[in-house]
Coordinates of C-alpha atoms (C1' of nucleotides) in Angstrom, one line a residue:
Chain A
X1 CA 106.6 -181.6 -87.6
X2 CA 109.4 -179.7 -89.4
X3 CA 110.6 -182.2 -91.9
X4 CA 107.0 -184.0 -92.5
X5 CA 105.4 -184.2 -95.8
X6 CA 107.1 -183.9 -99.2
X7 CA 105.4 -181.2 -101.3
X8 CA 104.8 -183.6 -104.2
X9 CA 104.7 -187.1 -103.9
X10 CA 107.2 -189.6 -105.3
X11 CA 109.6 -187.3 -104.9
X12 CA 112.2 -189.6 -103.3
X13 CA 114.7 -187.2 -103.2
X14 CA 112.6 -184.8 -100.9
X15 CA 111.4 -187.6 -99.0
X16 CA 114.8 -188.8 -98.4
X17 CA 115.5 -187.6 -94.8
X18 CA 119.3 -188.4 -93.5
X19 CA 120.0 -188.6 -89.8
X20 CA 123.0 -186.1 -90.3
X21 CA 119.7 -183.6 -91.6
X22 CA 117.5 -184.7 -88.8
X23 CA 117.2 -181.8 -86.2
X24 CA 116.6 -184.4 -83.8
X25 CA 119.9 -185.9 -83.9
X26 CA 121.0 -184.6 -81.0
X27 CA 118.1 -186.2 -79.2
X28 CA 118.0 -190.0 -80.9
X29 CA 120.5 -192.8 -81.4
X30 CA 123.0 -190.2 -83.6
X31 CA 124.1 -188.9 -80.2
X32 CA 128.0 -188.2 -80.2
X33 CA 128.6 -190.6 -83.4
X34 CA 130.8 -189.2 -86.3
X35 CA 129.2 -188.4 -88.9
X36 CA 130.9 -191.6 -91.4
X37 CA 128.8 -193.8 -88.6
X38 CA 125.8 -192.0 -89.0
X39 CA 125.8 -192.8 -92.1
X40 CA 126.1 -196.4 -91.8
X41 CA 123.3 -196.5 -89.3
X42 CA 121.7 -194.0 -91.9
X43 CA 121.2 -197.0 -94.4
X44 CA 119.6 -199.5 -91.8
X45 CA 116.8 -197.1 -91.3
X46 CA 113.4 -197.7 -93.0
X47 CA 111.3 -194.5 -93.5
X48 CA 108.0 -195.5 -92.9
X49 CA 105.2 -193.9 -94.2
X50 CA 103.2 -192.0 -92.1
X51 CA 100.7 -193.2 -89.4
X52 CA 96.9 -191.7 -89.2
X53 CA 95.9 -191.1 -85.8
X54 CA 95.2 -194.3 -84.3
X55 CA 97.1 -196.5 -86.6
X56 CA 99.2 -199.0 -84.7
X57 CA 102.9 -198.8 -84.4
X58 CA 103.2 -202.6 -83.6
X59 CA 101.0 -204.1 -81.1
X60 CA 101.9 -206.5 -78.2
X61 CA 102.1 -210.4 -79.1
X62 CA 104.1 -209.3 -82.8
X63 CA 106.9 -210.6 -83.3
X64 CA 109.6 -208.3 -82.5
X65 CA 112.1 -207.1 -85.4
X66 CA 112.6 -203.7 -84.7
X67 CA 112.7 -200.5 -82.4
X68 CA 110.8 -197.0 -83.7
X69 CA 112.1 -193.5 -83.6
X70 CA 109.6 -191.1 -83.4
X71 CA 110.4 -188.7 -86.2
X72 CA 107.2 -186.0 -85.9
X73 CA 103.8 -186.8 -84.5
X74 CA 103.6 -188.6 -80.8
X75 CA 102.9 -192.1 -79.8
X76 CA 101.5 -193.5 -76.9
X77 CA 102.9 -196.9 -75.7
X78 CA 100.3 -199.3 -73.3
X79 CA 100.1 -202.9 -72.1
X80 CA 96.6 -204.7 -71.2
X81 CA 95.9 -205.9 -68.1
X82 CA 94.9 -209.6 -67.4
X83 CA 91.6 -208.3 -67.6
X84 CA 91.6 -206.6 -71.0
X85 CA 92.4 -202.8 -69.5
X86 CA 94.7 -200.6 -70.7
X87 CA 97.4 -199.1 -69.0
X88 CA 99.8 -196.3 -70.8
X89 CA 103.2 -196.9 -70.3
X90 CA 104.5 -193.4 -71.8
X91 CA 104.1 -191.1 -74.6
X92 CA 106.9 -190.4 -77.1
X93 CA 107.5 -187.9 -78.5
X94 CA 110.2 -187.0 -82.3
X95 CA 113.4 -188.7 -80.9
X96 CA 112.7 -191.0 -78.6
X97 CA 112.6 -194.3 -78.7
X98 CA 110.1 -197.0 -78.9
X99 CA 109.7 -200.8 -78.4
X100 CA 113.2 -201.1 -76.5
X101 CA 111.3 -202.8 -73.6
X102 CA 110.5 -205.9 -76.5
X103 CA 115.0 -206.6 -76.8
X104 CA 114.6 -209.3 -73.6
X105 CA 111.8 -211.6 -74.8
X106 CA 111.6 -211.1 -78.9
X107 CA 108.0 -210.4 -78.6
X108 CA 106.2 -207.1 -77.9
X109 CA 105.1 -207.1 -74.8
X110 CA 103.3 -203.8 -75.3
X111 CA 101.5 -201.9 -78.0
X112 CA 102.3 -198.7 -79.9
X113 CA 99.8 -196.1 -81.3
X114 CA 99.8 -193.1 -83.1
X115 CA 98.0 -190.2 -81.2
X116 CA 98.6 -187.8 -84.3
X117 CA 100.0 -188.4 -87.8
X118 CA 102.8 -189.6 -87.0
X119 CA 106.1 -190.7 -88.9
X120 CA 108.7 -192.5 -87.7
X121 CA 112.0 -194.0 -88.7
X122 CA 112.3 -198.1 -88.2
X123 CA 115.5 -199.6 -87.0
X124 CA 115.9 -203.2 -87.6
X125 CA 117.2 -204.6 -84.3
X126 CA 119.3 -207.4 -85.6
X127 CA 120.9 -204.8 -87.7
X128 CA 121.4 -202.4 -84.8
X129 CA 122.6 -204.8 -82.5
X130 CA 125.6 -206.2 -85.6
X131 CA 126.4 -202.2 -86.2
X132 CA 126.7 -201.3 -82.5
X133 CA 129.4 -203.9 -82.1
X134 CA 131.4 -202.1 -84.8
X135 CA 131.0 -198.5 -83.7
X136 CA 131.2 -198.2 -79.8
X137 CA 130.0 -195.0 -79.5
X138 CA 126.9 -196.3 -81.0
X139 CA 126.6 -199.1 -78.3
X140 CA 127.6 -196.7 -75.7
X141 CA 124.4 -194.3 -77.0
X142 CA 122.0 -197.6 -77.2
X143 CA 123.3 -198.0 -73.8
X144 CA 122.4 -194.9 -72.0
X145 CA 119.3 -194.5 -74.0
X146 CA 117.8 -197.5 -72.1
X147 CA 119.3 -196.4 -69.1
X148 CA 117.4 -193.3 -69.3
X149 CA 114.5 -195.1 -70.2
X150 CA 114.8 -197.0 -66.7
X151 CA 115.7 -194.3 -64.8
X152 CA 112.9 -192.5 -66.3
X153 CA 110.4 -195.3 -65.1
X154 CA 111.6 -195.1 -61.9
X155 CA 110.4 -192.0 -61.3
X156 CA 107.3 -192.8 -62.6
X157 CA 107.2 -195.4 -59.8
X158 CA 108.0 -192.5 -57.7
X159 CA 105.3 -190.6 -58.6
X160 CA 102.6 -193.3 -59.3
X161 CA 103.8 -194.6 -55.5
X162 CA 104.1 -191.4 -53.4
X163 CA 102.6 -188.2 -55.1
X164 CA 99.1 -186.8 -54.5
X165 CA 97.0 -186.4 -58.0
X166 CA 97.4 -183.0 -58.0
X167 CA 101.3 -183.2 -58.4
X168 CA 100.7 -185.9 -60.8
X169 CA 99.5 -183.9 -63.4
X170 CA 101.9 -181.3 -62.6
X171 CA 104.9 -183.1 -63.0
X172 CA 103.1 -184.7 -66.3
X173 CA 102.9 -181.0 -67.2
X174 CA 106.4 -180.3 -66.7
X175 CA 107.6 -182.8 -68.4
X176 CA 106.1 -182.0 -71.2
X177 CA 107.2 -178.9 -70.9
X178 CA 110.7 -179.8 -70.8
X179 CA 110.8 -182.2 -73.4
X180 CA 109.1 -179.7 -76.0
X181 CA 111.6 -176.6 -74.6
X182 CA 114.2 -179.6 -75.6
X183 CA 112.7 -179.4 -79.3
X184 CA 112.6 -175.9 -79.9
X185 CA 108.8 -175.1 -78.6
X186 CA 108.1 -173.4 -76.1
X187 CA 107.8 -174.6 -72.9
X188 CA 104.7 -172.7 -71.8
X189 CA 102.5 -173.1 -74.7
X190 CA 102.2 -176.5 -76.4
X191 CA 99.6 -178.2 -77.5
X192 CA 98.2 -182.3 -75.8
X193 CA 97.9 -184.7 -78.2
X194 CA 96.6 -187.2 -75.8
X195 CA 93.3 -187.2 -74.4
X196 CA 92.1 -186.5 -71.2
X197 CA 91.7 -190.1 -70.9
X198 CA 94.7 -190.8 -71.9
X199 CA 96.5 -188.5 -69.2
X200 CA 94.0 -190.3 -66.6
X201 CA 95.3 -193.7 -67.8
X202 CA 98.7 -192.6 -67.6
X203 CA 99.0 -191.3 -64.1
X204 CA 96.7 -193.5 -62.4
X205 CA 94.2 -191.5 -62.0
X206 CA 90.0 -191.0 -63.2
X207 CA 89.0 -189.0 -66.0
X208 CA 86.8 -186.8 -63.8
X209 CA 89.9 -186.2 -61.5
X210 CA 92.1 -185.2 -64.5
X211 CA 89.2 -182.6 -65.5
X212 CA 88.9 -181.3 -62.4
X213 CA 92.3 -180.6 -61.7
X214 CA 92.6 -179.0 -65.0
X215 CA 89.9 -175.9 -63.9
X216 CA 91.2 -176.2 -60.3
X217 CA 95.1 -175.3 -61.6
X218 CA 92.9 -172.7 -63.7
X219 CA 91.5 -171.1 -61.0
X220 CA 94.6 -171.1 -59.0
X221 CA 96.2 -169.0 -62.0
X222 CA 98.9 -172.0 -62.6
X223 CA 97.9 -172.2 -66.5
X224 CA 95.3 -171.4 -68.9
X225 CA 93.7 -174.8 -71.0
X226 CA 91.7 -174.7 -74.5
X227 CA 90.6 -178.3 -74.4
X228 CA 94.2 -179.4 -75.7
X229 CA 95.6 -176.3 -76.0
X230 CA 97.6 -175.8 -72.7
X231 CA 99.5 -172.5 -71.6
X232 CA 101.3 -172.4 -68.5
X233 CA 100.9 -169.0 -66.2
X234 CA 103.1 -169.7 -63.8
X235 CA 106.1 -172.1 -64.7
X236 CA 107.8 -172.0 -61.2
X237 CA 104.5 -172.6 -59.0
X238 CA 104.1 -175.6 -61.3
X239 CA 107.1 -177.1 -61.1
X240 CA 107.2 -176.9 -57.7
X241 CA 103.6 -178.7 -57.2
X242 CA 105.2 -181.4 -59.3
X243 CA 108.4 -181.6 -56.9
X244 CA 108.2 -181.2 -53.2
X245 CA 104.7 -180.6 -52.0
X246 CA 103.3 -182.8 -49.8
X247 CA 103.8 -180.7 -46.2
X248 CA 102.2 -181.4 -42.9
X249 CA 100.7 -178.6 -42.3
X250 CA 103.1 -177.2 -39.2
X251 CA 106.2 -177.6 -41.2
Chain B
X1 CA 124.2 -218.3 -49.7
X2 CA 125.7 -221.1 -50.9
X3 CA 129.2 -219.9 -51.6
X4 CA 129.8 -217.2 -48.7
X5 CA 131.8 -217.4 -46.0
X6 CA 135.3 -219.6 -46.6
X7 CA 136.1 -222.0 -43.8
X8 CA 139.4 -220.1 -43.2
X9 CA 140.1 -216.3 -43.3
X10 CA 142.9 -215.4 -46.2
X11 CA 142.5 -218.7 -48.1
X12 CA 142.1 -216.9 -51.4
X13 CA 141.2 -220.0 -53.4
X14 CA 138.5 -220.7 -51.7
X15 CA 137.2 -216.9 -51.5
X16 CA 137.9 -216.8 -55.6
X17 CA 134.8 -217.8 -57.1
X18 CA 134.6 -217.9 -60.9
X19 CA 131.8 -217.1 -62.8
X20 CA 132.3 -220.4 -64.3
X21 CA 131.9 -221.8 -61.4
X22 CA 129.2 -219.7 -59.7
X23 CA 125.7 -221.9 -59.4
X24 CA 123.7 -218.3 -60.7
X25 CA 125.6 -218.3 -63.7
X26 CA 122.5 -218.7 -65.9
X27 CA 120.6 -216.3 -64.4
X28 CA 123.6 -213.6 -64.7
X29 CA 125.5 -211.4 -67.2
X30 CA 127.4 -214.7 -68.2
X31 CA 124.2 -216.7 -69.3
X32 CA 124.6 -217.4 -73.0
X33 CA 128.2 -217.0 -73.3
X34 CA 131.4 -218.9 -74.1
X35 CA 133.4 -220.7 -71.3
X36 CA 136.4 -218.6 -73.3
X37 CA 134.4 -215.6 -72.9
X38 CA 133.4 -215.9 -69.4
X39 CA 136.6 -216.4 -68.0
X40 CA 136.9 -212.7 -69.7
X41 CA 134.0 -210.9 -68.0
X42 CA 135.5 -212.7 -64.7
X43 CA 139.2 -210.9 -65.1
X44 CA 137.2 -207.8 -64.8
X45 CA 135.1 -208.3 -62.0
X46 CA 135.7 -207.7 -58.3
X47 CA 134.6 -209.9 -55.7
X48 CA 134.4 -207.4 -52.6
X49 CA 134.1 -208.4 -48.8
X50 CA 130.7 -209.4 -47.8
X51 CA 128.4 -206.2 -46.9
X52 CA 126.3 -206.2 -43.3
X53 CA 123.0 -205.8 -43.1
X54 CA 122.3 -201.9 -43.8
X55 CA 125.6 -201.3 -45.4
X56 CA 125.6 -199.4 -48.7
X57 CA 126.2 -200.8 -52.1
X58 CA 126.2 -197.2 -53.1
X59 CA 124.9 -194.0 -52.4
X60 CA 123.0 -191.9 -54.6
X61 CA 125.0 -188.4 -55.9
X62 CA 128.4 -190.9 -56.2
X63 CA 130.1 -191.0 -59.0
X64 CA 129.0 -194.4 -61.1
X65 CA 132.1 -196.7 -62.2
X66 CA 130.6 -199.7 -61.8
X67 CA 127.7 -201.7 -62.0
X68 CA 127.0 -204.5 -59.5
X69 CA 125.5 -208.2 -59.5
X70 CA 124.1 -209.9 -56.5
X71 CA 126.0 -212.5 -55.2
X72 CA 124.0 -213.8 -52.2
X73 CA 122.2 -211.8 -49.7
X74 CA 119.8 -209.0 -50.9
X75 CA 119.5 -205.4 -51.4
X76 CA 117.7 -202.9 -51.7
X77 CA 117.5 -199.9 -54.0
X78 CA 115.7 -196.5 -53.7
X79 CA 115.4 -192.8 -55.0
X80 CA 114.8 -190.1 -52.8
X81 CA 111.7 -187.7 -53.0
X82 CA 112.5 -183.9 -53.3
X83 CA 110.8 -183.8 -49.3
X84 CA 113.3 -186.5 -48.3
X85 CA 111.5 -189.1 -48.2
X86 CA 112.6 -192.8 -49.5
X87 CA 111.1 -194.6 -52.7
X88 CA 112.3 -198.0 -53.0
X89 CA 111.9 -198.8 -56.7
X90 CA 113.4 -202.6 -56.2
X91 CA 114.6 -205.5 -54.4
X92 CA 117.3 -207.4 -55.5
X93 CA 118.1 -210.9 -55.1
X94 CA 121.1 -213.3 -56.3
X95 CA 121.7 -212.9 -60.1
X96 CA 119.9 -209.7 -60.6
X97 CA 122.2 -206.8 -61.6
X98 CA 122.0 -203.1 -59.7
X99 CA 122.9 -199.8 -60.7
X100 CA 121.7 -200.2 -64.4
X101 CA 120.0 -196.6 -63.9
X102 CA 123.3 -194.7 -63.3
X103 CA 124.8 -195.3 -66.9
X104 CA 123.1 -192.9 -68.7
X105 CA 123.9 -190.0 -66.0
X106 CA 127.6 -191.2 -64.6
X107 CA 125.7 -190.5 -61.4
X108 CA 124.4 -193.1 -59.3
X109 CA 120.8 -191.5 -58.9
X110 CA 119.5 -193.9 -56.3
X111 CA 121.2 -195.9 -53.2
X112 CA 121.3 -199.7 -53.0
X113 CA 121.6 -201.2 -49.3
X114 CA 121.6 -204.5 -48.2
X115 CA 118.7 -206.0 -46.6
X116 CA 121.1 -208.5 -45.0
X117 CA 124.5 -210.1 -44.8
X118 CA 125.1 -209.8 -48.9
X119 CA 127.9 -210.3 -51.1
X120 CA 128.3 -208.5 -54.8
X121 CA 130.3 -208.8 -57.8
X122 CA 131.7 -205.2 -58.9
X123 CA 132.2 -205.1 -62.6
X124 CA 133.8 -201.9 -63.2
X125 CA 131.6 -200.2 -66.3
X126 CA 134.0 -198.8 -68.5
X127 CA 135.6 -202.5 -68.8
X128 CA 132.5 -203.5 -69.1
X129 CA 131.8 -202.0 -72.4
X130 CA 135.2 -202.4 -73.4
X131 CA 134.3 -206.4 -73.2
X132 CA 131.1 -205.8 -74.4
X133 CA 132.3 -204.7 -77.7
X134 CA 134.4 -207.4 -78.5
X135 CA 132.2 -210.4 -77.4
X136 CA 128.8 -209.9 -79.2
X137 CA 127.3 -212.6 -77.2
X138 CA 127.8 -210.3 -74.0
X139 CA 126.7 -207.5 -75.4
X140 CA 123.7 -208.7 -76.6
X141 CA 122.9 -210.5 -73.1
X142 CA 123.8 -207.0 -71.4
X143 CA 121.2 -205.5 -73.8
X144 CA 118.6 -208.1 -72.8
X145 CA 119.1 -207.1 -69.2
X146 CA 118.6 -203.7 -69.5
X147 CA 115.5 -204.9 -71.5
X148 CA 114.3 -206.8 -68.6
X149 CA 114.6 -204.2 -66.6
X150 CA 112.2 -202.0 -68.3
X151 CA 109.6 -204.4 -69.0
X152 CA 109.8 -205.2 -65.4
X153 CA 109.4 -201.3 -64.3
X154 CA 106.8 -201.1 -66.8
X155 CA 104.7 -204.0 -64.7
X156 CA 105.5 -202.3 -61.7
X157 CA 104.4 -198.8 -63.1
X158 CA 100.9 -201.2 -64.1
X159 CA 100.5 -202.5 -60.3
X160 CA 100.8 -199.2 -58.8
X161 CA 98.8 -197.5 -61.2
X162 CA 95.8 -199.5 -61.7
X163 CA 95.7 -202.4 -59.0
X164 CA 94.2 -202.4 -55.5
X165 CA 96.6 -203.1 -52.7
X166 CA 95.4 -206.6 -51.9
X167 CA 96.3 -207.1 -55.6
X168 CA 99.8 -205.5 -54.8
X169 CA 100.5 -207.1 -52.5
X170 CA 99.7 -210.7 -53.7
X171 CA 101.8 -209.5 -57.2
X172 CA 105.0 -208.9 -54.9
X173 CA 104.5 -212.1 -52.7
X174 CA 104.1 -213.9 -56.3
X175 CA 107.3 -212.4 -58.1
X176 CA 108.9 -213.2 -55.1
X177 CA 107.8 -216.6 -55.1
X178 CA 108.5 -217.1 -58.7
X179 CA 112.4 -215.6 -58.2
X180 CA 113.1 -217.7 -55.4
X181 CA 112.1 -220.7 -57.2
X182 CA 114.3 -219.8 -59.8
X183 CA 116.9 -220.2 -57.8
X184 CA 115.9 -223.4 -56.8
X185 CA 114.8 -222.3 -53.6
X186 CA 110.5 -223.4 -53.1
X187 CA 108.4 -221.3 -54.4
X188 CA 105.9 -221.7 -51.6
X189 CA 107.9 -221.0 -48.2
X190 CA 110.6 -218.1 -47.8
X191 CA 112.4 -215.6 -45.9
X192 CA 111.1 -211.6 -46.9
X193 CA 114.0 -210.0 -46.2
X194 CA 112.6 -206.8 -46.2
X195 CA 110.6 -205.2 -43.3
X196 CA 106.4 -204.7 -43.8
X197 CA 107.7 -200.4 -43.8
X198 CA 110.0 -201.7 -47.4
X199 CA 107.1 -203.4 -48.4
X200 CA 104.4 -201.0 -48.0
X201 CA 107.2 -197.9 -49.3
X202 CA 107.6 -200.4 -52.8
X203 CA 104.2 -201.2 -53.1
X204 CA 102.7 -197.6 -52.3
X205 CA 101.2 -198.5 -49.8
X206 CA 101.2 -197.6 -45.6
X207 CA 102.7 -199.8 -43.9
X208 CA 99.3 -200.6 -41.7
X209 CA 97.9 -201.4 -45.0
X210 CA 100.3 -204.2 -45.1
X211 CA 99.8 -205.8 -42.1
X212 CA 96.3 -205.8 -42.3
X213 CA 96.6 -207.2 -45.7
X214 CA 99.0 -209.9 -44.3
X215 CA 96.0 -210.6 -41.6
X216 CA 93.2 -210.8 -44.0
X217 CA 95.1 -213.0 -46.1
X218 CA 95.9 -215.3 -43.6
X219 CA 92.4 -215.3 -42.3
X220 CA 91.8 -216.2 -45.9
X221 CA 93.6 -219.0 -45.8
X222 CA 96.2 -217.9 -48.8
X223 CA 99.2 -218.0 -46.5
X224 CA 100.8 -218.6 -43.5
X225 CA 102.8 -215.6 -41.9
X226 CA 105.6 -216.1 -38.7
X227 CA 107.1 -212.8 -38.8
X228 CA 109.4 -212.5 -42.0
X229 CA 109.1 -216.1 -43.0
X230 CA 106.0 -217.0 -45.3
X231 CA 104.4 -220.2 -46.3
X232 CA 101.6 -220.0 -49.5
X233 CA 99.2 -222.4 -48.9
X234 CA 96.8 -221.6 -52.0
X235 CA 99.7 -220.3 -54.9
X236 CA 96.6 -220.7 -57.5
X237 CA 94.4 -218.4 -55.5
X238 CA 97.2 -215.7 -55.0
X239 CA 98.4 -216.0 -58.3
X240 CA 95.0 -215.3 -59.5
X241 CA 94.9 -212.6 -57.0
X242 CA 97.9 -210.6 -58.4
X243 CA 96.4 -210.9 -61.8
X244 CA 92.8 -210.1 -63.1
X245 CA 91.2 -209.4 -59.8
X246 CA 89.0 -206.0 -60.4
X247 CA 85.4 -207.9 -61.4
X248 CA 82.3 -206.1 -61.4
X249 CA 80.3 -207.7 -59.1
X250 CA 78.2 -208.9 -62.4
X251 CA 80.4 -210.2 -64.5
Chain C
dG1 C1' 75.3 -179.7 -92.8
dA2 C1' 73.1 -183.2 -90.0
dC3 C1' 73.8 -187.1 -87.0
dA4 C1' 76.3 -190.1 -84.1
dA5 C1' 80.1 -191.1 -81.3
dA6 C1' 83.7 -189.7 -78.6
dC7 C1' 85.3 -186.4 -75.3
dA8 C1' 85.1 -183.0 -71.6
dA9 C1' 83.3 -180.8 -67.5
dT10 C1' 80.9 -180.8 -63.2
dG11 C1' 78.0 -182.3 -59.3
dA12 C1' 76.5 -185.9 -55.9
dT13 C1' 77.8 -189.9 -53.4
dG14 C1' 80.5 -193.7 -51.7
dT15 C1' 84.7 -196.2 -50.2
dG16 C1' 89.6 -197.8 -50.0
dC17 C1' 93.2 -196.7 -47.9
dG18 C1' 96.0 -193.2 -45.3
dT19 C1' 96.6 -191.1 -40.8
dC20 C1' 96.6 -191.1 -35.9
dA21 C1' 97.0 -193.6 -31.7
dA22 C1' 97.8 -197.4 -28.7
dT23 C1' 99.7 -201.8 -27.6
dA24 C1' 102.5 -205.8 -28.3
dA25 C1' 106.4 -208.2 -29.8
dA26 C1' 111.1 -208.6 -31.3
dG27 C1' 115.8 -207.3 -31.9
dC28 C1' 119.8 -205.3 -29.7
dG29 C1' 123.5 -203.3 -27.0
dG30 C1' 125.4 -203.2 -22.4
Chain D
dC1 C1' 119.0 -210.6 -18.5
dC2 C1' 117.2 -206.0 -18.8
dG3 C1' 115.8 -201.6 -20.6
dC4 C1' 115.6 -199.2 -25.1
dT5 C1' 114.5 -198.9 -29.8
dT6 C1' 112.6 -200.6 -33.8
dT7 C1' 109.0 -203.2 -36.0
dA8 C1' 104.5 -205.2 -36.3
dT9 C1' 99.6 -205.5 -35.3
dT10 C1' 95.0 -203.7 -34.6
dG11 C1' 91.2 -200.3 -34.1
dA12 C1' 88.9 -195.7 -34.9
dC13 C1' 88.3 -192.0 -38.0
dG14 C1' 88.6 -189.0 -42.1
dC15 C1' 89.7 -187.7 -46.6
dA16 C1' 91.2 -187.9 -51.4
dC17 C1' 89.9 -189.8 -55.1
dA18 C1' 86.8 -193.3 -57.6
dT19 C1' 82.3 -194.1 -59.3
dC20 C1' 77.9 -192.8 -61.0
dA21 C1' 75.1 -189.7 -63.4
dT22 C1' 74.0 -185.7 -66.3
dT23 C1' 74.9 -182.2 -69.7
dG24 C1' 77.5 -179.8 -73.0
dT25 C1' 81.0 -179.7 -76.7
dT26 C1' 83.9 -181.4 -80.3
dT27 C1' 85.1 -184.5 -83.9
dG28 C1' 84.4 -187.5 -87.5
dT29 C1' 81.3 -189.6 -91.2
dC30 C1' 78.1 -189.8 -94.9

DNA sequence: GACAAACAATGATGTGCGTCAATAAAGCGG
DNA sequence: CCGCTTTATTGACGCACATCATTGTTTGTC
């Protein structure tokens, strides 16, 4: 969002966008690397141009060559079911990560799509991997990255497992939330780039469920909604759905 | 299970097991390296005394120095809700790493117990990644783990999102199936080592659910069930099962 | 600016699976 | 070997959420 399109085209220079510039460093692979490192991973980066809504990313059967950082926009990530379903797998947003779940078997085993225009920074893998094993700190930051990544799956088991639907799309909420507080928004007021669909697909859960949960946390005074224009009311009441909620009545 | 218990009690060559030497080698951190390289990663690791049934691998809240591989036995691992509840997110069987999730938070953030009598490797993290850097060939393998992992999370997150729980279940008998046989154990007859309540908790499902499950297929002729042991009679049907299931009656 | 297609909201109805309850069977310590 | 606890099975019942159906709204296209 902040460092997307170039005032004039062909303007390389403008276009030109270093890691150490990135405001997102602090969220991507740049993590804790000195700055003559940055640089080095700096000139294995490809600046794509940028997706339309809807474009694909990569999509699963490709050949895998590369991860993605998300650089503005947001992405959606999805595997088909055996019987030609979708299921969303997460949604990224500027400085995460895509395609690391493609390392183990060279192939994507998912697909990646924009939800917005979207631009993103690619990172050869071959070259990732032969720089890492020059500058630990960079394969101690590839190394936690996927660790959040499983840890952050996890509780998505968690949640897909044990939580009611209304926590569901609380905690959904809240992380979203969080991540955008993370990048300078607000936390209250952001706006959805998915659909509601999308969120349904996403959480295991119908369309009509998602909708209805929508006006129901309306009514209840949690949060105010403007078809993707969410603001949250009551941050603390919400974040509390989305954590411990499920209480037998007498307790 | 093949290599546990020495003959005698202090005879240290026999209790020293070298990854070299280890029959799961290929299925392990080692697969893919050098003899040279392997007697490397086997200077760092710690063989520990065999854990009981129940015993903890570690706890969640500890402090994470190490990450573990499954020797023999099984374990266990599982988050805990916010209400206190237990979410078992996977069980682990010979080969298979643990504690993957703590290195991006130096926390352990979920407990790993053993199912039954199990013995681990400890390979102390910090060496790990020391290693790592200097033997490409480990690194790369550690990276296809962690890989693994998420792909594998990402299935799971697929199953309890969008499958029914005769599906669920026959997706977890199958994995199961297809591990053991891996191990060159058959793929048609085993030992769950888990209880129906560790099912059911994985699966997201009540633990009624999977008896009656267990019942219906049996009545269906897809397996044979004799408390914890299990014998797949039709591994076409149930494989078919776990996959594409959900057809509209007309189609 | 008009039309079609995608998306969202809301009500009516059905059902898969959770919850509760009771019994049986198995493991386990003394 | 015997009580005690844990685990497993089975049935009855209810509810949370899916499914189906309808209408309104937004978005994209020519």
């Amino acid at each position: 969002m902040a460092n997307a399109q170039p005032g004039k085209p062909l303007d390389l220079a403008a276009i030109k966008v270093a890691c150490a510039n990135c405001n997102l460093h602090n969220l991507c692979l740049p993590l804790g690397i000195d700055t003559g490192d940055i640089d080095r991973l700096d000139d294995i980066i490809n600046r794509k141009r940028p997706l339309a809504r809807g474009e694909f990313l990569f999509q699963a059967g490709a050949p895998f060559h590369a991860i993605y950082a998300i650089r503005s926009g947001s992405v959606k990530s999805f595997t088909a079911t055996e019987d030609g379903q979708e299921q969303i797998t997460g949604f990224h947003l500027p400085g995460e990560l895509v395609g690391l779940d493609a390392i183990s078997s060279d192939t994507h085993n998912c697909s990646a799509r924009a939800l917005e225009t979207t631009s993103v920074c690619e990172i050869p893998y071959s070259q990732l991997e032969e720089l890492s094993s020059h500058v630990p700190s960079l394969q101690r930051q590839l190394l936690r990255v996927m660790s959040r990544e499983i840890l952050q799956d996890e509780h998505m088991m968690m949640l897909l497992g044990r939580k009611a639907a209304d926590e569901r799309l609380a905690a959904m909420l809240m992380s979203m939330s969080h991540r955008f507080k993370q990048r300078g928004f607000s936390p209250r007021e952001f706006h959805l780039s998915m659909s509601r669909n999308d969120i349904g697909n996403y959480l295991g859960l119908a369309v009509e469920t998602v909708s209805r949960l929508f006006t129901r946390f309306q009514e209840d005074g949690l949060l105010e909604t403007e078809r993707k224009h969410v603001r949250i009311l009551d941050l603390t009441r919400l974040s509390v759905l989305a954590g411990a909620n499920r209480i037998s009545p007498d307790e």
